[in-house]
């Protein structure tokens, strides 16, 4: 999908550039942020797929009729948000969850000794996978109506043979039509990479709520811990482009061998 550069109009307030984007971002937005919005539109429309290179800064500058410096600032922000990845001497690429260094971007549970790479990939056990009508507490965070179709998945993730995470995942039924327990079980990479390649859905950011809870009988049995053992409850809403919620995930994490790590800057 090519973006019509006629959406850029002259503005005397922005010396050295062609102008501002109309109908896309507020007129008072810095020009580089408006160019960022246009690039995001192309990403959302699938013009450049995850893992593919986007046009060079020079080509994008010509396309939008702005300076390379403006394009560079827009791409800098996209890179800071992990939406694109710069590779020295190769160009800029659409970020993908299939890449090793971003597979754990949304997983903050770390082993007390070593790191996520040292303990190896998670062993995944699908407990349940079914389609149902969304109750209100599930529909609301997914911006659905009560009763809309959702896919519910329950699975256990084990590390080095120890069950560590119990997850309940809800996905809107429309975008994930055709997703089955068998497809999830046979996919060897991260779940978000499967969403990208098979369903064209890329998670770009997430919000989490964290609290301490005690294991009930069901979770204790699945995580091999005593009833009442301390667990970390993490509720995550993941979004694709344009802040569209695409996943609600409620996880229970063991904390006897792992801890939650967050880098603050």
PDB file of C-alpha atoms in Angstrom:
ATOM      1  CA  UNK A   1       0.000   0.000   0.000  1.00  0.00           C
ATOM      2  CA  UNK A   2       1.684   3.199  -1.142  1.00  0.00           C
ATOM      3  CA  UNK A   3       1.015   6.313   0.892  1.00  0.00           C
ATOM      4  CA  UNK A   4       0.073   9.339  -1.148  1.00  0.00           C
ATOM      5  CA  UNK A   5       2.609  12.087  -0.403  1.00  0.00           C
ATOM      6  CA  UNK A   6      -0.096  14.632  -1.119  1.00  0.00           C
ATOM      7  CA  UNK A   7      -1.064  14.145   2.532  1.00  0.00           C
ATOM      8  CA  UNK A   8       1.936  16.359   3.290  1.00  0.00           C
ATOM      9  CA  UNK A   9       1.241  20.081   2.945  1.00  0.00           C
ATOM     10  CA  UNK A  10       3.495  23.112   3.211  1.00  0.00           C
ATOM     11  CA  UNK A  11       4.010  24.779   6.580  1.00  0.00           C
ATOM     12  CA  UNK A  12       6.132  27.835   7.143  1.00  0.00           C
ATOM     13  CA  UNK A  13       6.556  26.821  10.771  1.00  0.00           C
ATOM     14  CA  UNK A  14       8.659  23.809   9.776  1.00  0.00           C
ATOM     15  CA  UNK A  15      11.718  25.153   8.036  1.00  0.00           C
ATOM     16  CA  UNK A  16      13.667  22.756   5.858  1.00  0.00           C
ATOM     17  CA  UNK A  17      10.843  20.176   5.495  1.00  0.00           C
ATOM     18  CA  UNK A  18       7.882  19.846   3.223  1.00  0.00           C
ATOM     19  CA  UNK A  19       5.134  20.313   5.779  1.00  0.00           C
ATOM     20  CA  UNK A  20       2.711  18.533   8.069  1.00  0.00           C
ATOM     21  CA  UNK A  21       0.451  15.544   7.708  1.00  0.00           C
ATOM     22  CA  UNK A  22      -3.241  16.401   7.562  1.00  0.00           C
ATOM     23  CA  UNK A  23      -5.989  14.065   8.665  1.00  0.00           C
ATOM     24  CA  UNK A  24      -3.500  11.674  10.319  1.00  0.00           C
ATOM     25  CA  UNK A  25      -2.082  13.419  13.377  1.00  0.00           C
ATOM     26  CA  UNK A  26      -2.814  16.750  15.081  1.00  0.00           C
ATOM     27  CA  UNK A  27      -1.460  19.705  13.143  1.00  0.00           C
ATOM     28  CA  UNK A  28       0.729  20.698  16.087  1.00  0.00           C
ATOM     29  CA  UNK A  29       2.572  17.339  16.080  1.00  0.00           C
ATOM     30  CA  UNK A  30       6.257  17.498  15.148  1.00  0.00           C
ATOM     31  CA  UNK A  31       6.708  16.426  11.550  1.00  0.00           C
ATOM     32  CA  UNK A  32       8.800  13.373  12.411  1.00  0.00           C
ATOM     33  CA  UNK A  33       5.948  12.058  14.577  1.00  0.00           C
ATOM     34  CA  UNK A  34       3.556  12.477  11.684  1.00  0.00           C
ATOM     35  CA  UNK A  35       5.936  10.557   9.433  1.00  0.00           C
ATOM     36  CA  UNK A  36       6.073   7.891  12.141  1.00  0.00           C
ATOM     37  CA  UNK A  37       2.271   7.618  11.938  1.00  0.00           C
ATOM     38  CA  UNK A  38       2.460   7.104   8.172  1.00  0.00           C
ATOM     39  CA  UNK A  39       5.115   4.398   8.536  1.00  0.00           C
ATOM     40  CA  UNK A  40       2.961   2.717  11.194  1.00  0.00           C
ATOM     41  CA  UNK A  41       0.041   2.738   8.766  1.00  0.00           C
ATOM     42  CA  UNK A  42       2.144   0.810   6.256  1.00  0.00           C
ATOM     43  CA  UNK A  43       3.244  -1.645   8.947  1.00  0.00           C
ATOM     44  CA  UNK A  44      -0.347  -2.158  10.049  1.00  0.00           C
ATOM     45  CA  UNK A  45      -1.486  -2.672   6.455  1.00  0.00           C
ATOM     46  CA  UNK A  46       1.176  -5.341   5.962  1.00  0.00           C
ATOM     47  CA  UNK A  47       3.111  -3.484   3.269  1.00  0.00           C
ATOM     48  CA  UNK A  48       6.307  -4.715   4.982  1.00  0.00           C
ATOM     49  CA  UNK A  49       6.078  -8.070   6.725  1.00  0.00           C
ATOM     50  CA  UNK A  50       7.799  -9.008  10.005  1.00  0.00           C
ATOM     51  CA  UNK A  51      11.451  -9.724   9.271  1.00  0.00           C
ATOM     52  CA  UNK A  52      11.433  -7.809   5.971  1.00  0.00           C
ATOM     53  CA  UNK A  53      13.471  -4.692   5.268  1.00  0.00           C
ATOM     54  CA  UNK A  54      11.648  -1.378   5.005  1.00  0.00           C
ATOM     55  CA  UNK A  55      12.730   1.186   2.368  1.00  0.00           C
ATOM     56  CA  UNK A  56      15.869   3.190   3.053  1.00  0.00           C
ATOM     57  CA  UNK A  57      15.707   6.567   4.769  1.00  0.00           C
ATOM     58  CA  UNK A  58      16.477   8.187   1.417  1.00  0.00           C
ATOM     59  CA  UNK A  59      13.593   6.379  -0.293  1.00  0.00           C
ATOM     60  CA  UNK A  60      11.175   7.182   2.522  1.00  0.00           C
ATOM     61  CA  UNK A  61      12.261  10.820   2.494  1.00  0.00           C
ATOM     62  CA  UNK A  62      11.488  10.986  -1.229  1.00  0.00           C
ATOM     63  CA  UNK A  63       8.199   9.187  -0.740  1.00  0.00           C
ATOM     64  CA  UNK A  64       6.977  11.568   1.959  1.00  0.00           C
ATOM     65  CA  UNK A  65       8.781  14.641   0.546  1.00  0.00           C
ATOM     66  CA  UNK A  66      10.618  15.381   3.778  1.00  0.00           C
ATOM     67  CA  UNK A  67      14.270  15.431   4.811  1.00  0.00           C
ATOM     68  CA  UNK A  68      16.213  12.284   5.682  1.00  0.00           C
ATOM     69  CA  UNK A  69      16.734  13.713   9.157  1.00  0.00           C
ATOM     70  CA  UNK A  70      12.969  13.770   9.719  1.00  0.00           C
ATOM     71  CA  UNK A  71      12.648  10.171   8.563  1.00  0.00           C
ATOM     72  CA  UNK A  72      15.602   9.168  10.750  1.00  0.00           C
ATOM     73  CA  UNK A  73      13.960  10.621  13.869  1.00  0.00           C
ATOM     74  CA  UNK A  74      10.733   8.765  13.073  1.00  0.00           C
ATOM     75  CA  UNK A  75      12.596   5.483  12.634  1.00  0.00           C
ATOM     76  CA  UNK A  76      14.580   6.120  15.820  1.00  0.00           C
ATOM     77  CA  UNK A  77      11.318   6.198  17.773  1.00  0.00           C
ATOM     78  CA  UNK A  78      10.026   3.070  16.054  1.00  0.00           C
ATOM     79  CA  UNK A  79      13.283   1.290  16.900  1.00  0.00           C
ATOM     80  CA  UNK A  80      13.075   2.440  20.531  1.00  0.00           C
ATOM     81  CA  UNK A  81       9.577   0.930  20.662  1.00  0.00           C
ATOM     82  CA  UNK A  82      10.884  -2.386  19.216  1.00  0.00           C
ATOM     83  CA  UNK A  83       8.737  -2.053  16.103  1.00  0.00           C
ATOM     84  CA  UNK A  84      11.718  -2.019  13.752  1.00  0.00           C
ATOM     85  CA  UNK A  85      15.323  -3.190  14.131  1.00  0.00           C
ATOM     86  CA  UNK A  86      18.370  -1.422  12.703  1.00  0.00           C
ATOM     87  CA  UNK A  87      21.149  -3.677  11.392  1.00  0.00           C
ATOM     88  CA  UNK A  88      24.498  -2.073  10.757  1.00  0.00           C
ATOM     89  CA  UNK A  89      25.314  -2.061   7.055  1.00  0.00           C
ATOM     90  CA  UNK A  90      22.106  -3.906   6.140  1.00  0.00           C
ATOM     91  CA  UNK A  91      19.241  -1.497   6.767  1.00  0.00           C
ATOM     92  CA  UNK A  92      16.139  -1.371   8.931  1.00  0.00           C
ATOM     93  CA  UNK A  93      13.846  -4.373   9.313  1.00  0.00           C
ATOM     94  CA  UNK A  94      10.376  -4.951  10.707  1.00  0.00           C
ATOM     95  CA  UNK A  95      10.828  -6.532  14.133  1.00  0.00           C
ATOM     96  CA  UNK A  96       9.558 -10.062  14.537  1.00  0.00           C
ATOM     97  CA  UNK A  97       8.911 -12.308  17.524  1.00  0.00           C
ATOM     98  CA  UNK A  98      10.653 -15.108  15.619  1.00  0.00           C
ATOM     99  CA  UNK A  99      14.043 -13.516  16.310  1.00  0.00           C
ATOM    100  CA  UNK A 100      15.903 -15.009  19.261  1.00  0.00           C
ATOM    101  CA  UNK A 101      16.638 -11.707  20.997  1.00  0.00           C
ATOM    102  CA  UNK A 102      12.975 -10.641  21.123  1.00  0.00           C
ATOM    103  CA  UNK A 103      11.342 -13.987  21.902  1.00  0.00           C
ATOM    104  CA  UNK A 104      11.312 -13.125  25.608  1.00  0.00           C
ATOM    105  CA  UNK A 105      10.335  -9.485  25.188  1.00  0.00           C
ATOM    106  CA  UNK A 106       7.031  -9.922  27.035  1.00  0.00           C
ATOM    107  CA  UNK A 107       8.203 -12.662  29.417  1.00  0.00           C
ATOM    108  CA  UNK A 108       9.810 -11.181  32.507  1.00  0.00           C
ATOM    109  CA  UNK A 109      10.077 -14.375  34.542  1.00  0.00           C
ATOM    110  CA  UNK A 110      13.751 -15.213  34.959  1.00  0.00           C
ATOM    111  CA  UNK A 111      15.465 -18.190  36.624  1.00  0.00           C
ATOM    112  CA  UNK A 112      17.239 -17.451  39.888  1.00  0.00           C
ATOM    113  CA  UNK A 113      20.403 -18.939  38.400  1.00  0.00           C
ATOM    114  CA  UNK A 114      21.438 -18.325  34.801  1.00  0.00           C
ATOM    115  CA  UNK A 115      19.082 -16.751  32.257  1.00  0.00           C
ATOM    116  CA  UNK A 116      16.313 -17.705  29.832  1.00  0.00           C
ATOM    117  CA  UNK A 117      18.795 -19.055  27.303  1.00  0.00           C
ATOM    118  CA  UNK A 118      20.671 -21.204  29.821  1.00  0.00           C
ATOM    119  CA  UNK A 119      17.546 -23.065  30.938  1.00  0.00           C
ATOM    120  CA  UNK A 120      16.506 -23.813  27.362  1.00  0.00           C
ATOM    121  CA  UNK A 121      13.139 -23.447  25.637  1.00  0.00           C
ATOM    122  CA  UNK A 122       9.946 -23.987  27.566  1.00  0.00           C
ATOM    123  CA  UNK A 123       8.207 -27.339  27.367  1.00  0.00           C
ATOM    124  CA  UNK A 124       4.573 -26.599  26.553  1.00  0.00           C
ATOM    125  CA  UNK A 125       1.570 -28.694  27.530  1.00  0.00           C
ATOM    126  CA  UNK A 126      -1.841 -27.715  26.162  1.00  0.00           C
ATOM    127  CA  UNK A 127      -4.442 -28.438  28.833  1.00  0.00           C
ATOM    128  CA  UNK A 128      -7.483 -27.084  27.003  1.00  0.00           C
ATOM    129  CA  UNK A 129      -8.362 -25.157  23.849  1.00  0.00           C
ATOM    130  CA  UNK A 130     -11.942 -24.229  23.060  1.00  0.00           C
ATOM    131  CA  UNK A 131     -14.157 -21.607  21.473  1.00  0.00           C
ATOM    132  CA  UNK A 132     -16.800 -19.921  23.588  1.00  0.00           C
ATOM    133  CA  UNK A 133     -18.871 -16.780  24.012  1.00  0.00           C
ATOM    134  CA  UNK A 134     -16.937 -14.107  25.869  1.00  0.00           C
ATOM    135  CA  UNK A 135     -18.184 -13.248  29.362  1.00  0.00           C
ATOM    136  CA  UNK A 136     -18.122  -9.573  30.277  1.00  0.00           C
ATOM    137  CA  UNK A 137     -14.818  -9.678  32.165  1.00  0.00           C
ATOM    138  CA  UNK A 138     -13.075 -11.165  29.107  1.00  0.00           C
ATOM    139  CA  UNK A 139     -14.875  -9.133  26.444  1.00  0.00           C
ATOM    140  CA  UNK A 140     -14.117  -5.779  28.080  1.00  0.00           C
ATOM    141  CA  UNK A 141     -10.285  -5.821  27.924  1.00  0.00           C
ATOM    142  CA  UNK A 142     -10.427  -7.215  24.374  1.00  0.00           C
ATOM    143  CA  UNK A 143     -12.785  -4.417  23.254  1.00  0.00           C
ATOM    144  CA  UNK A 144     -15.401  -7.017  22.346  1.00  0.00           C
ATOM    145  CA  UNK A 145     -19.079  -7.255  23.150  1.00  0.00           C
ATOM    146  CA  UNK A 146     -20.274  -9.725  25.753  1.00  0.00           C
ATOM    147  CA  UNK A 147     -21.123 -12.916  23.885  1.00  0.00           C
ATOM    148  CA  UNK A 148     -18.659 -12.384  21.026  1.00  0.00           C
ATOM    149  CA  UNK A 149     -16.654 -15.435  19.985  1.00  0.00           C
ATOM    150  CA  UNK A 150     -13.282 -15.941  21.669  1.00  0.00           C
ATOM    151  CA  UNK A 151     -10.725 -18.718  21.730  1.00  0.00           C
ATOM    152  CA  UNK A 152      -9.644 -19.818  25.210  1.00  0.00           C
ATOM    153  CA  UNK A 153      -6.384 -21.659  25.713  1.00  0.00           C
ATOM    154  CA  UNK A 154      -4.967 -23.125  28.931  1.00  0.00           C
ATOM    155  CA  UNK A 155      -1.389 -24.382  28.978  1.00  0.00           C
ATOM    156  CA  UNK A 156       1.494 -25.147  31.320  1.00  0.00           C
ATOM    157  CA  UNK A 157       5.055 -24.070  30.567  1.00  0.00           C
ATOM    158  CA  UNK A 158       7.816 -26.136  32.150  1.00  0.00           C
ATOM    159  CA  UNK A 159      11.523 -25.347  32.321  1.00  0.00           C
ATOM    160  CA  UNK A 160      13.995 -28.210  32.708  1.00  0.00           C
ATOM    161  CA  UNK A 161      11.105 -30.507  33.574  1.00  0.00           C
ATOM    162  CA  UNK A 162       9.629 -28.272  36.276  1.00  0.00           C
ATOM    163  CA  UNK A 163       6.130 -26.831  35.610  1.00  0.00           C
ATOM    164  CA  UNK A 164       6.595 -23.117  36.170  1.00  0.00           C
ATOM    165  CA  UNK A 165       3.830 -21.108  34.459  1.00  0.00           C
ATOM    166  CA  UNK A 166       0.107 -21.821  34.206  1.00  0.00           C
ATOM    167  CA  UNK A 167      -1.532 -19.618  31.582  1.00  0.00           C
ATOM    168  CA  UNK A 168      -5.080 -18.909  30.483  1.00  0.00           C
ATOM    169  CA  UNK A 169      -5.160 -17.060  27.165  1.00  0.00           C
ATOM    170  CA  UNK A 170      -8.165 -15.502  25.423  1.00  0.00           C
ATOM    171  CA  UNK A 171      -8.038 -14.402  21.774  1.00  0.00           C
ATOM    172  CA  UNK A 172     -10.757 -12.717  19.683  1.00  0.00           C
ATOM    173  CA  UNK A 173     -12.389 -15.352  17.510  1.00  0.00           C
ATOM    174  CA  UNK A 174     -12.362 -13.473  14.202  1.00  0.00           C
ATOM    175  CA  UNK A 175      -8.640 -12.799  13.697  1.00  0.00           C
ATOM    176  CA  UNK A 176      -7.693 -16.258  14.990  1.00  0.00           C
ATOM    177  CA  UNK A 177     -10.185 -18.366  13.084  1.00  0.00           C
ATOM    178  CA  UNK A 178      -8.639 -21.769  12.420  1.00  0.00           C
ATOM    179  CA  UNK A 179      -6.288 -21.768  15.406  1.00  0.00           C
ATOM    180  CA  UNK A 180      -6.460 -25.181  17.100  1.00  0.00           C
ATOM    181  CA  UNK A 181      -4.781 -27.025  19.957  1.00  0.00           C
ATOM    182  CA  UNK A 182      -3.040 -29.238  17.406  1.00  0.00           C
ATOM    183  CA  UNK A 183      -1.597 -26.232  15.586  1.00  0.00           C
ATOM    184  CA  UNK A 184      -0.353 -24.764  18.847  1.00  0.00           C
ATOM    185  CA  UNK A 185       1.135 -28.053  19.996  1.00  0.00           C
ATOM    186  CA  UNK A 186       3.072 -28.662  16.777  1.00  0.00           C
ATOM    187  CA  UNK A 187       4.444 -25.119  16.501  1.00  0.00           C
ATOM    188  CA  UNK A 188       7.956 -25.147  17.893  1.00  0.00           C
ATOM    189  CA  UNK A 189       8.632 -21.416  18.066  1.00  0.00           C
ATOM    190  CA  UNK A 190       7.107 -18.698  20.279  1.00  0.00           C
ATOM    191  CA  UNK A 191       3.334 -18.297  20.185  1.00  0.00           C
ATOM    192  CA  UNK A 192       3.583 -14.685  19.036  1.00  0.00           C
ATOM    193  CA  UNK A 193       5.672 -15.789  16.037  1.00  0.00           C
ATOM    194  CA  UNK A 194       2.853 -18.176  15.099  1.00  0.00           C
ATOM    195  CA  UNK A 195       0.376 -15.300  15.354  1.00  0.00           C
ATOM    196  CA  UNK A 196       2.562 -13.286  12.952  1.00  0.00           C
ATOM    197  CA  UNK A 197       3.136 -15.938  10.308  1.00  0.00           C
ATOM    198  CA  UNK A 198      -0.213 -17.751  10.326  1.00  0.00           C
ATOM    199  CA  UNK A 199      -2.692 -15.013  11.231  1.00  0.00           C
ATOM    200  CA  UNK A 200      -0.983 -11.735  10.341  1.00  0.00           C
ATOM    201  CA  UNK A 201      -1.277 -10.434  13.918  1.00  0.00           C
ATOM    202  CA  UNK A 202       1.803  -8.861  15.496  1.00  0.00           C
ATOM    203  CA  UNK A 203       1.825  -7.954  19.164  1.00  0.00           C
ATOM    204  CA  UNK A 204       3.656  -4.653  19.535  1.00  0.00           C
ATOM    205  CA  UNK A 205       3.114  -3.758  23.181  1.00  0.00           C
ATOM    206  CA  UNK A 206       1.541  -5.092  26.364  1.00  0.00           C
ATOM    207  CA  UNK A 207       0.209  -3.918  29.709  1.00  0.00           C
ATOM    208  CA  UNK A 208       0.481  -6.027  32.848  1.00  0.00           C
ATOM    209  CA  UNK A 209      -1.099  -6.144  36.289  1.00  0.00           C
ATOM    210  CA  UNK A 210       0.804  -8.089  38.930  1.00  0.00           C
ATOM    211  CA  UNK A 211      -0.247  -9.322  42.364  1.00  0.00           C
ATOM    212  CA  UNK A 212       0.687 -12.059  44.836  1.00  0.00           C
ATOM    213  CA  UNK A 213      -1.758 -14.945  45.280  1.00  0.00           C
ATOM    214  CA  UNK A 214      -1.874 -18.362  46.954  1.00  0.00           C
ATOM    215  CA  UNK A 215      -2.184 -21.526  44.881  1.00  0.00           C
ATOM    216  CA  UNK A 216      -5.640 -23.096  44.919  1.00  0.00           C
ATOM    217  CA  UNK A 217      -6.170 -26.834  44.441  1.00  0.00           C
ATOM    218  CA  UNK A 218      -6.360 -26.687  40.627  1.00  0.00           C
ATOM    219  CA  UNK A 219      -3.301 -24.495  40.096  1.00  0.00           C
ATOM    220  CA  UNK A 220      -1.317 -26.349  42.765  1.00  0.00           C
ATOM    221  CA  UNK A 221      -1.927 -29.661  40.996  1.00  0.00           C
ATOM    222  CA  UNK A 222      -0.890 -28.305  37.573  1.00  0.00           C
ATOM    223  CA  UNK A 223       2.214 -26.527  38.912  1.00  0.00           C
ATOM    224  CA  UNK A 224       3.241 -29.313  41.319  1.00  0.00           C
ATOM    225  CA  UNK A 225       3.256 -27.043  44.376  1.00  0.00           C
ATOM    226  CA  UNK A 226       1.425 -27.325  47.711  1.00  0.00           C
ATOM    227  CA  UNK A 227      -1.976 -25.713  48.095  1.00  0.00           C
ATOM    228  CA  UNK A 228      -1.378 -22.230  49.461  1.00  0.00           C
ATOM    229  CA  UNK A 229       2.098 -21.898  47.920  1.00  0.00           C
ATOM    230  CA  UNK A 230       2.917 -18.295  46.904  1.00  0.00           C
ATOM    231  CA  UNK A 231       2.422 -17.562  43.217  1.00  0.00           C
ATOM    232  CA  UNK A 232       2.767 -14.442  41.119  1.00  0.00           C
ATOM    233  CA  UNK A 233      -0.439 -13.568  39.266  1.00  0.00           C
ATOM    234  CA  UNK A 234       0.220 -11.654  36.031  1.00  0.00           C
ATOM    235  CA  UNK A 235      -2.618 -10.369  33.842  1.00  0.00           C
ATOM    236  CA  UNK A 236      -1.433  -9.128  30.464  1.00  0.00           C
ATOM    237  CA  UNK A 237      -3.303  -7.396  27.656  1.00  0.00           C
ATOM    238  CA  UNK A 238      -1.306  -7.422  24.422  1.00  0.00           C
ATOM    239  CA  UNK A 239      -1.956  -5.007  21.575  1.00  0.00           C
ATOM    240  CA  UNK A 240      -1.257  -4.950  17.873  1.00  0.00           C
ATOM    241  CA  UNK A 241      -0.856  -1.760  15.848  1.00  0.00           C
ATOM    242  CA  UNK A 242      -3.165   1.162  16.565  1.00  0.00           C
ATOM    243  CA  UNK A 243      -3.578  -0.003  20.192  1.00  0.00           C
ATOM    244  CA  UNK A 244      -5.987  -2.759  19.196  1.00  0.00           C
ATOM    245  CA  UNK A 245      -6.166  -5.419  21.969  1.00  0.00           C
ATOM    246  CA  UNK A 246      -5.583  -8.906  20.578  1.00  0.00           C
ATOM    247  CA  UNK A 247      -4.866 -11.054  23.612  1.00  0.00           C
ATOM    248  CA  UNK A 248      -5.797 -11.341  27.264  1.00  0.00           C
ATOM    249  CA  UNK A 249      -3.443 -13.589  29.212  1.00  0.00           C
ATOM    250  CA  UNK A 250      -3.699 -14.511  32.889  1.00  0.00           C
ATOM    251  CA  UNK A 251      -0.691 -16.373  34.218  1.00  0.00           C
ATOM    252  CA  UNK A 252       0.326 -17.899  37.527  1.00  0.00           C
ATOM    253  CA  UNK A 253       4.095 -18.022  38.030  1.00  0.00           C
ATOM    254  CA  UNK A 254       6.065 -20.118  40.484  1.00  0.00           C
ATOM    255  CA  UNK A 255       8.515 -18.019  42.451  1.00  0.00           C
ATOM    256  CA  UNK A 256      10.541 -20.683  44.269  1.00  0.00           C
ATOM    257  CA  UNK A 257      13.006 -21.019  41.378  1.00  0.00           C
ATOM    258  CA  UNK A 258      12.210 -17.895  39.320  1.00  0.00           C
ATOM    259  CA  UNK A 259      11.718 -14.178  39.830  1.00  0.00           C
ATOM    260  CA  UNK A 260      10.064 -11.366  37.909  1.00  0.00           C
ATOM    261  CA  UNK A 261      12.613  -8.967  36.399  1.00  0.00           C
ATOM    262  CA  UNK A 262      11.940  -5.553  34.911  1.00  0.00           C
ATOM    263  CA  UNK A 263      14.545  -3.095  33.619  1.00  0.00           C
ATOM    264  CA  UNK A 264      13.645   0.497  34.449  1.00  0.00           C
ATOM    265  CA  UNK A 265      15.124   3.456  32.595  1.00  0.00           C
TER     266      UNK A 265
END
